[in-house]
PDB file of C-alpha atoms in Angstrom:
ATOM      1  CA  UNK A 286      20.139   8.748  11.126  1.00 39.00           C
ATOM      2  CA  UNK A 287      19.490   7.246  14.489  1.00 44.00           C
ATOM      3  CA  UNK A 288      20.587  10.741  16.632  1.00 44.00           C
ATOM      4  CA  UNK A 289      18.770  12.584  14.748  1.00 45.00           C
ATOM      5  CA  UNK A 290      15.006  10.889  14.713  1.00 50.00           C
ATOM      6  CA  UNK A 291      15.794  10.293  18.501  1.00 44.00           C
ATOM      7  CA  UNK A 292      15.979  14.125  18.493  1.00 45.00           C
ATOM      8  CA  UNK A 293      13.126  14.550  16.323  1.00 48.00           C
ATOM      9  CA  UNK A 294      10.911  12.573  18.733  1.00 53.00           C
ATOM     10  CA  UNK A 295      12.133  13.506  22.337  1.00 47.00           C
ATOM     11  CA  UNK A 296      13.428  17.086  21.850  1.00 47.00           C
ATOM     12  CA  UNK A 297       9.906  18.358  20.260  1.00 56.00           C
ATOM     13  CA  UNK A 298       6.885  19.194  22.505  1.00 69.00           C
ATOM     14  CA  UNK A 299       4.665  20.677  20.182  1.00 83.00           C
ATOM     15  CA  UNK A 300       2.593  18.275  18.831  1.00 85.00           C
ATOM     16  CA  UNK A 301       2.014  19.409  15.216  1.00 86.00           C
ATOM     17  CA  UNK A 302       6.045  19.182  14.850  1.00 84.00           C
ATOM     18  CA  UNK A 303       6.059  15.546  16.897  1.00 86.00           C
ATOM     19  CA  UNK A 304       3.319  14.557  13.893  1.00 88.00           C
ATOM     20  CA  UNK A 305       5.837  16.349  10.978  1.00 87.00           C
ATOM     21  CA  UNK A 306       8.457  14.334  12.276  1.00 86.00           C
ATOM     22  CA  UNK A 307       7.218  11.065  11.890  1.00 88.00           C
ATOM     23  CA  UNK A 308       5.421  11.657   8.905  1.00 86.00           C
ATOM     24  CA  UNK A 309       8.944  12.742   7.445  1.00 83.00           C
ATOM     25  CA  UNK A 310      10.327   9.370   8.694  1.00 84.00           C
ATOM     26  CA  UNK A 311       7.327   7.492   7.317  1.00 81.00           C
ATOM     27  CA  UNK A 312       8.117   8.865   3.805  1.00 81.00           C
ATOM     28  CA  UNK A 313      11.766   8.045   4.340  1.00 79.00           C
ATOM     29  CA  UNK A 314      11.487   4.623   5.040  1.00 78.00           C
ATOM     30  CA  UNK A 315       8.348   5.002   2.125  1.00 74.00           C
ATOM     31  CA  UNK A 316      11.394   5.945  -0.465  1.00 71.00           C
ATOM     32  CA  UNK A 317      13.873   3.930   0.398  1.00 71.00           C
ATOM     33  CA  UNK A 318      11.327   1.195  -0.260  1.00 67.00           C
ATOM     34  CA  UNK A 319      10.168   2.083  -3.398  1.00 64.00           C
ATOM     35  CA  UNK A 320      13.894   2.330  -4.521  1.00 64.00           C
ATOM     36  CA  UNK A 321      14.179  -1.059  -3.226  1.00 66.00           C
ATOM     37  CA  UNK A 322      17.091  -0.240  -0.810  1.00 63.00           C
ATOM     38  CA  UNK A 323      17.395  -3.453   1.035  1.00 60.00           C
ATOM     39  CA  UNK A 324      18.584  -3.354   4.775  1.00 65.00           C
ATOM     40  CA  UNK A 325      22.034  -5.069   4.723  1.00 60.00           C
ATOM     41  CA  UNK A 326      23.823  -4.462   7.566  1.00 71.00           C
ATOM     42  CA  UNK A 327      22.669  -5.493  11.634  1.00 73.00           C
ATOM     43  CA  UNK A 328      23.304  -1.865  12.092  1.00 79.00           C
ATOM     44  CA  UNK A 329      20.711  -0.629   9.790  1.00 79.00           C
ATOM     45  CA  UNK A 330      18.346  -3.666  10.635  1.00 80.00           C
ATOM     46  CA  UNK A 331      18.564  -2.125  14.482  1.00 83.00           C
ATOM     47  CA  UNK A 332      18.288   1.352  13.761  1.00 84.00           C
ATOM     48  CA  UNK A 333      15.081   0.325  11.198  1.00 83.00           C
ATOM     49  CA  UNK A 334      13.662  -1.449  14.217  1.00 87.00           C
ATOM     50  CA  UNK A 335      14.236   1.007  16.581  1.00 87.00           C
ATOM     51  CA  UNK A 336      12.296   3.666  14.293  1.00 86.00           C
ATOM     52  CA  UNK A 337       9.412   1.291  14.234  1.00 88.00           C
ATOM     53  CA  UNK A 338       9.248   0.956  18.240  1.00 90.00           C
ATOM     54  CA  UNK A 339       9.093   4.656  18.522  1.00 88.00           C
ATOM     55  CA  UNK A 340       6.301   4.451  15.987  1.00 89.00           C
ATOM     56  CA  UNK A 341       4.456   2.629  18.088  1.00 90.00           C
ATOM     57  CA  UNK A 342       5.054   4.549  21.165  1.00 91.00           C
ATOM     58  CA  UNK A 343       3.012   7.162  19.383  1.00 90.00           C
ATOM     59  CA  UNK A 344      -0.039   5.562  18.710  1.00 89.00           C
ATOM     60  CA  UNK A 345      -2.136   7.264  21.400  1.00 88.00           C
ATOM     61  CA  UNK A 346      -0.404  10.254  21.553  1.00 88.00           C
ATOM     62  CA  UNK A 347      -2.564  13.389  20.547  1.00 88.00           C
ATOM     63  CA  UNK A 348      -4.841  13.110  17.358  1.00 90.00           C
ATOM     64  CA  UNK A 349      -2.634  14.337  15.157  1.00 91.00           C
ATOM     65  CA  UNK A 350       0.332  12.910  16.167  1.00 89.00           C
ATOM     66  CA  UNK A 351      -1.513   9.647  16.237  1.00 89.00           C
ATOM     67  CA  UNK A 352      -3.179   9.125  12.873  1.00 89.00           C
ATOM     68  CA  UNK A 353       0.656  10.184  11.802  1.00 90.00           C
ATOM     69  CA  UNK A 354       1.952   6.790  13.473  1.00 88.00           C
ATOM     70  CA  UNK A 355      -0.496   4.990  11.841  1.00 86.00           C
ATOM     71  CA  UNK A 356       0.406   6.149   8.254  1.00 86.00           C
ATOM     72  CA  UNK A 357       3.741   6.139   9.252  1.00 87.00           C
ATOM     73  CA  UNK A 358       3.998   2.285   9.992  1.00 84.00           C
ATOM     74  CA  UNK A 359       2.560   1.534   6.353  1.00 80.00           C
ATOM     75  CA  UNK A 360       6.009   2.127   5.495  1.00 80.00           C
ATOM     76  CA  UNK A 361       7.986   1.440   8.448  1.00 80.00           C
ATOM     77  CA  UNK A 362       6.925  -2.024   9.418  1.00 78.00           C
ATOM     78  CA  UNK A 363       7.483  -3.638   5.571  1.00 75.00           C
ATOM     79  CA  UNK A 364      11.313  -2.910   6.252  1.00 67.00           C
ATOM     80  CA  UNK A 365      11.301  -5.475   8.908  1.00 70.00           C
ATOM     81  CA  UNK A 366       8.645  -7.856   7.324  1.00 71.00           C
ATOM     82  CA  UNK A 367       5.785  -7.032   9.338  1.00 71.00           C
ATOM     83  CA  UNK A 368       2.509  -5.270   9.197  1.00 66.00           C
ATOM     84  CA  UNK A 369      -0.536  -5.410  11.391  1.00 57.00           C
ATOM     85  CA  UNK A 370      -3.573  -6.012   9.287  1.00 59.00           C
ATOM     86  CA  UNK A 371      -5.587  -2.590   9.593  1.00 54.00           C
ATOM     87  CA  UNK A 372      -8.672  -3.948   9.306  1.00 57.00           C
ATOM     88  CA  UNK A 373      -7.807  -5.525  12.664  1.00 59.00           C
ATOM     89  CA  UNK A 374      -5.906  -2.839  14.417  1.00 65.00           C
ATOM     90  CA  UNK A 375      -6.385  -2.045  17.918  1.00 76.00           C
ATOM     91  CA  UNK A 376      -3.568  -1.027  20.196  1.00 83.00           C
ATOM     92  CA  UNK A 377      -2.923  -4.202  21.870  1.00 81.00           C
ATOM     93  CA  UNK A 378      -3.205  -5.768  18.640  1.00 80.00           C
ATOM     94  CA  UNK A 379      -0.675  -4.186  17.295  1.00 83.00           C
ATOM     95  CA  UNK A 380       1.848  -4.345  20.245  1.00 87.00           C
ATOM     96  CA  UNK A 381       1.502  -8.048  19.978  1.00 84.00           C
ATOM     97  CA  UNK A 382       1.674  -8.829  16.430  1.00 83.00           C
ATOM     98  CA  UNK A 383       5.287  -6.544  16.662  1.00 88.00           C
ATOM     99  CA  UNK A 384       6.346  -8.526  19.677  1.00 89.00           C
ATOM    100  CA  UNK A 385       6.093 -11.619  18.132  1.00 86.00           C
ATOM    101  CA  UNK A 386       7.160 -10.708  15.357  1.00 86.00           C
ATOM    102  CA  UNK A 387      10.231  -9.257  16.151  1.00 88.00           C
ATOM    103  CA  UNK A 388      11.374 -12.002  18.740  1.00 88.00           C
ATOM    104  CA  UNK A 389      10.798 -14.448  15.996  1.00 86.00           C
ATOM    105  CA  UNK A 390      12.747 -12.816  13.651  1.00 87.00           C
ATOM    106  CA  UNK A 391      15.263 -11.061  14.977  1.00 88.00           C
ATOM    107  CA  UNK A 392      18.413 -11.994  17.455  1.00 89.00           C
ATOM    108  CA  UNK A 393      18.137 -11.205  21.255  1.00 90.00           C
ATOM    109  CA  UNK A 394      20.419  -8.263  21.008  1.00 91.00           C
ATOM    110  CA  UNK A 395      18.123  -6.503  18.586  1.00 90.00           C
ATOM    111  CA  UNK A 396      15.242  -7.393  20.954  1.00 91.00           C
ATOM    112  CA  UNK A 397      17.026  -5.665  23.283  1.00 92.00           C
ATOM    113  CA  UNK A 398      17.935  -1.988  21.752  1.00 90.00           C
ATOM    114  CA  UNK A 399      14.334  -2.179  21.070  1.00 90.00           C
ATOM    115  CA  UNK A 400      12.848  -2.742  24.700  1.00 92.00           C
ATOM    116  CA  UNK A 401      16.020  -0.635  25.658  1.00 90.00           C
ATOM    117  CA  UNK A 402      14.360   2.159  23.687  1.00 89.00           C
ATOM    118  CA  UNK A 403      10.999   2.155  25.284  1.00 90.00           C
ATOM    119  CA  UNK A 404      13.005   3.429  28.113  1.00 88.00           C
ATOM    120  CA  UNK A 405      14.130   6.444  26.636  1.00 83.00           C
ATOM    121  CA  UNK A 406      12.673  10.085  27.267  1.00 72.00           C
ATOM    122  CA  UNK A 407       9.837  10.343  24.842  1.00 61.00           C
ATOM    123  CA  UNK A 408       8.454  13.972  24.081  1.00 50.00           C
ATOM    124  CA  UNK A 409       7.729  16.149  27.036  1.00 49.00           C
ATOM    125  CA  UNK A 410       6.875  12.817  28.889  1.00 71.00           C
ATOM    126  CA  UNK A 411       3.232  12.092  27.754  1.00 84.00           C
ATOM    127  CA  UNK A 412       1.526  10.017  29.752  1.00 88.00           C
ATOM    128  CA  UNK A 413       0.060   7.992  26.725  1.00 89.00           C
ATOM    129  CA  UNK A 414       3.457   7.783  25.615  1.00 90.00           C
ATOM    130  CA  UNK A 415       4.821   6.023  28.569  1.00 91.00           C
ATOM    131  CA  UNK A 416       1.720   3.692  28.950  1.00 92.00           C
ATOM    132  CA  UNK A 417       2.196   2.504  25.047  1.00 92.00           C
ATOM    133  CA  UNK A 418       6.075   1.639  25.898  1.00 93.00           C
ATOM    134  CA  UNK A 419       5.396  -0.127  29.100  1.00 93.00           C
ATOM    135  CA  UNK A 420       2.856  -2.278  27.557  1.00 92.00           C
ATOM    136  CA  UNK A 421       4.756  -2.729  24.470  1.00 93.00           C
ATOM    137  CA  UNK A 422       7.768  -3.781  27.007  1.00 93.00           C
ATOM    138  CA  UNK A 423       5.421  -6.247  28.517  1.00 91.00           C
ATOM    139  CA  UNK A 424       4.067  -7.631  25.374  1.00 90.00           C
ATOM    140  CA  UNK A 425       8.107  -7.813  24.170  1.00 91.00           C
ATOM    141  CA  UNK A 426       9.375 -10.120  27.649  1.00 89.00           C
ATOM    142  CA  UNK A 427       5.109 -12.111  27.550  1.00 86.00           C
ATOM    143  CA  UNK A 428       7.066 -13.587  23.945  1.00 84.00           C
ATOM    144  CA  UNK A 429      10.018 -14.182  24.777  1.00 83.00           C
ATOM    145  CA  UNK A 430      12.420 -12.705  27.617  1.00 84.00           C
ATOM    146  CA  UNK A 431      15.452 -14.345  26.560  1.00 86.00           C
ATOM    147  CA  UNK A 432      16.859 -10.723  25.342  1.00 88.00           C
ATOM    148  CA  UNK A 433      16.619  -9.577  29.204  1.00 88.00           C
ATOM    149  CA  UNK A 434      20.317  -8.967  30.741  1.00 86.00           C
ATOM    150  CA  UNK A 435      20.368  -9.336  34.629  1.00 83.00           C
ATOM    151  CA  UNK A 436      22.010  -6.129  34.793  1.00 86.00           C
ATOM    152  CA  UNK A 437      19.416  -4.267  32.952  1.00 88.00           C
ATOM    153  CA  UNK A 438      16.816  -5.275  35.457  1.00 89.00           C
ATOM    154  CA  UNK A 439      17.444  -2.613  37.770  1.00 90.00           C
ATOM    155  CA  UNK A 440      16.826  -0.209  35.192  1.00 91.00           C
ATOM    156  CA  UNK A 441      13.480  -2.124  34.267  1.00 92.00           C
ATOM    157  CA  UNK A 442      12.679  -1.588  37.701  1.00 92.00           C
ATOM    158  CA  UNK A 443      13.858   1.378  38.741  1.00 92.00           C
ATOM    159  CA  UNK A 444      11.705   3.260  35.420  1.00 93.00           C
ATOM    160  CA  UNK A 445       8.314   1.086  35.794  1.00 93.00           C
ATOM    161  CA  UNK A 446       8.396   1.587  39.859  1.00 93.00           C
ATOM    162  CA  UNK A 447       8.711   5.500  38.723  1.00 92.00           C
ATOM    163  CA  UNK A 448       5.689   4.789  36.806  1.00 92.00           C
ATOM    164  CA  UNK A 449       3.727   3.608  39.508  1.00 92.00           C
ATOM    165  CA  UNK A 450       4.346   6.467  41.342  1.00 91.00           C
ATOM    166  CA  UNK A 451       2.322   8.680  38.637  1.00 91.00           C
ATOM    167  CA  UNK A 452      -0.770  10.640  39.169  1.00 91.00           C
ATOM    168  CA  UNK A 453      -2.961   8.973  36.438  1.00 90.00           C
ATOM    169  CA  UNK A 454      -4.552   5.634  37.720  1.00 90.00           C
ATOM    170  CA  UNK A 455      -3.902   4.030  34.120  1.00 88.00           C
ATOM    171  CA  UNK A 456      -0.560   5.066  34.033  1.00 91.00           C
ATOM    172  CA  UNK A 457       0.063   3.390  37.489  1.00 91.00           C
ATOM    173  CA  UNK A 458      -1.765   0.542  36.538  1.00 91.00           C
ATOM    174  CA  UNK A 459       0.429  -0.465  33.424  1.00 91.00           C
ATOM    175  CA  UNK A 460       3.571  -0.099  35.110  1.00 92.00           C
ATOM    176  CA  UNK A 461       2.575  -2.067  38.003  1.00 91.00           C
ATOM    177  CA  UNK A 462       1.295  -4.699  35.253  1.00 90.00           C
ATOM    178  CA  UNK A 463       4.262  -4.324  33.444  1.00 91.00           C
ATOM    179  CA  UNK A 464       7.027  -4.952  36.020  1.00 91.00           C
ATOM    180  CA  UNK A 465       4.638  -7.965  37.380  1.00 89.00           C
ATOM    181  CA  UNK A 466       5.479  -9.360  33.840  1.00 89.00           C
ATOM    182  CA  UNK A 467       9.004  -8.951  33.908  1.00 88.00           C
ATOM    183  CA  UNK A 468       9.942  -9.922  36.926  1.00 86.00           C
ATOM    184  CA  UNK A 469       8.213 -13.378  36.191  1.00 84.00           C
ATOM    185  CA  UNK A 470       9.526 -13.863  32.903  1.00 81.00           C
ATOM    186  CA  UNK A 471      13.090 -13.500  34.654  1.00 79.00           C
ATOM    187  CA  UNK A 472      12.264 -15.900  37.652  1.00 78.00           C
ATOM    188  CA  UNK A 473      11.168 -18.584  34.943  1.00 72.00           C
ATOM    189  CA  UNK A 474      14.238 -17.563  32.560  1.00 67.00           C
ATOM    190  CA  UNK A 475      16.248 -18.496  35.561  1.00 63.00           C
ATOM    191  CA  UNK A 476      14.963 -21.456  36.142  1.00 59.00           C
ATOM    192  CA  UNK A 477      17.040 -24.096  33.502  1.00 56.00           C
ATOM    193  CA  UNK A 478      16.594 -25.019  30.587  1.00 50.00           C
ATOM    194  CA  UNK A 479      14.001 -28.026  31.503  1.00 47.00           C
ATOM    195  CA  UNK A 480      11.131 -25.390  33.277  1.00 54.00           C
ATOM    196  CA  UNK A 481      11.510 -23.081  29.977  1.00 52.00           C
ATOM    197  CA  UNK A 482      11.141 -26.069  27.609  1.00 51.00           C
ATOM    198  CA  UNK A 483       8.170 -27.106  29.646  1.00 51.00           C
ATOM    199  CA  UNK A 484       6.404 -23.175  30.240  1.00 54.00           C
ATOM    200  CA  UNK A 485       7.175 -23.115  26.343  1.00 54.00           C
ATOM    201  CA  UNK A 486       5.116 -26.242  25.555  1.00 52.00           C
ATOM    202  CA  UNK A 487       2.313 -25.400  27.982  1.00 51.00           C
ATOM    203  CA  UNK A 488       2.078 -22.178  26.266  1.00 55.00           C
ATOM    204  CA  UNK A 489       1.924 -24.032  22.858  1.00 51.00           C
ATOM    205  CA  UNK A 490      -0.715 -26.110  24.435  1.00 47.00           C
ATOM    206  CA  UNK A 491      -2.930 -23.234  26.068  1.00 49.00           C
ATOM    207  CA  UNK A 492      -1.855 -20.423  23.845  1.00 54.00           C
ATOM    208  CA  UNK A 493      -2.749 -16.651  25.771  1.00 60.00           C
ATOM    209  CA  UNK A 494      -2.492 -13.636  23.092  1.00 58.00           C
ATOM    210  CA  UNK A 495      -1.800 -11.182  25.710  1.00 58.00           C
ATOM    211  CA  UNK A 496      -0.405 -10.916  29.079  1.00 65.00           C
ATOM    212  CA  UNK A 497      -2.854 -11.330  32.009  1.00 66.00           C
ATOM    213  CA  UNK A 498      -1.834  -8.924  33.870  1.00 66.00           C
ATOM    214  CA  UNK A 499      -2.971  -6.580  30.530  1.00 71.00           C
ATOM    215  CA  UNK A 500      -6.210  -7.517  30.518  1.00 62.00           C
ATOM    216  CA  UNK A 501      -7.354  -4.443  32.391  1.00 60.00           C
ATOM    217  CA  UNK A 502      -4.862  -2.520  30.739  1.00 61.00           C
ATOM    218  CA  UNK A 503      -7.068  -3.056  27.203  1.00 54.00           C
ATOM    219  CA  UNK A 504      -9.277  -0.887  26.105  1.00 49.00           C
ATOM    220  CA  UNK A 505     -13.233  -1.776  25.899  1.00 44.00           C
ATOM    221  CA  UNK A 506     -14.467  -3.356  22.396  1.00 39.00           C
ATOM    222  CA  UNK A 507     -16.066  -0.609  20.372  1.00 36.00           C
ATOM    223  CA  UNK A 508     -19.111  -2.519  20.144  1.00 36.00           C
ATOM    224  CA  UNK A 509     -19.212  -3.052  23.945  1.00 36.00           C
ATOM    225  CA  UNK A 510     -19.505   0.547  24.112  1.00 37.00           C
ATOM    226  CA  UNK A 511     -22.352   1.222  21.973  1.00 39.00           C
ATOM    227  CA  UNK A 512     -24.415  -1.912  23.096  1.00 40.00           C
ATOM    228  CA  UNK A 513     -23.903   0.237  26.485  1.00 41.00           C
ATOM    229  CA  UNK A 514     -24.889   3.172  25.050  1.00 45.00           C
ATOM    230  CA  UNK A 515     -28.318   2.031  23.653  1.00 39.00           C
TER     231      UNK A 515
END
């Protein structure tokens, strides 16, 4: 199944098909719940996982395509345990509760097919699209970077300093937030097994739900915007 919703996703430019497509999966994974198919095999646990993350890459794609991703993880994220609470979604939200949900649940080499797969080409290279996966890479290595291979870095780098080179300030933005983000979670991953222990604790102790460097990356409170507006 995996080729094929990888096609489904990054061949397709048009949005109303990119919206068909992951409505189909939605109902998939919707079915296969309802016949109480259980994931059994790491193989089918990564491939569910991987579905979700380009899910979630969708979220601010067009309207359509959008509100699709939306319905679509009501039936997506149960297969691996998880769901967002909708009366609190927000983007960031969301990208958090999955990242900390999947790095506590899952092992490292999961984590990593899924941040792998926010690298891949999404369809016709949205802008919104790209933003979404770099922050949901960020959010994935803020939890827990211990699923980052040294010799993946360069590719890390190499697609995020791309990023940076975009025309849309936002877009620039998040990658140069992003790669801030992993390149310090691998300088403190490198530094023993004492530092992490301690960075862990003091992160118990002063707990941060997002990145810093994502602060400006978030998007204003709805609220903020209409005490503005009066």
């Amino acid at each position: 199944m995996r080729n094929t919703t990888s096609d489904l996703f990054c061949l397709q430019e048009e949005a109303s098909v990119r919206a068909s497509a992951i409505q189909h999966l939605g109902l998939l994974r919707g079915w296969a719940r309802d016949q109480r198919l259980p994931i059994t095999t790491t193989t089918e646990e990564e491939e569910a996982i991987n579905e979700l993350v380009v899910v979630l890459l969708h979220l601010e794609d067009e309207d359509e395509v959008a509100k699709a991703a939306r319905r679509a993880l009501s039936h997506l994220a149960p297969q691996v345990k998880w769901w967002a609470h909708p009366n609190k979604f927000s983007l960031h939200f969301a990208l958090h509760q999955a990242a900390k949900h999947l790095s506590k649940t899952f092992s490292k080499n999961i984590l990593r097919s899924a941040a792998l797969t926010c690298m891949k080409p999404s369809a016709n290279r949205l802008p919104a699209v790209s933003r979404v996966a770099a922050l949901l890479l960020g959010h994935l290595a803020f939890r827990d970077a211990s699923f980052i291979h040294s010799q993946d870095m360069a590719s890390y780098g190499t697609w995020l300093e791309e990023m940076q080179q975009h025309e849309e300030e936002g877009l620039r933005r998040t990658g140069r937030s992003c790669l801030n983000i992993m390149q310090r979670a691998c300088k403190h991953r490198q530094k023993g097994r004492v530092q992490r222990l301690v960075r862990r604790l003091l992160h118990c102790v002063h707990r941060e739900p997002y990145p810093r460097d994502f602060l400006s990356c978030m998007p204003e409170h709805p609220q903020s915007r209409q005490a503005k507006g009066t």
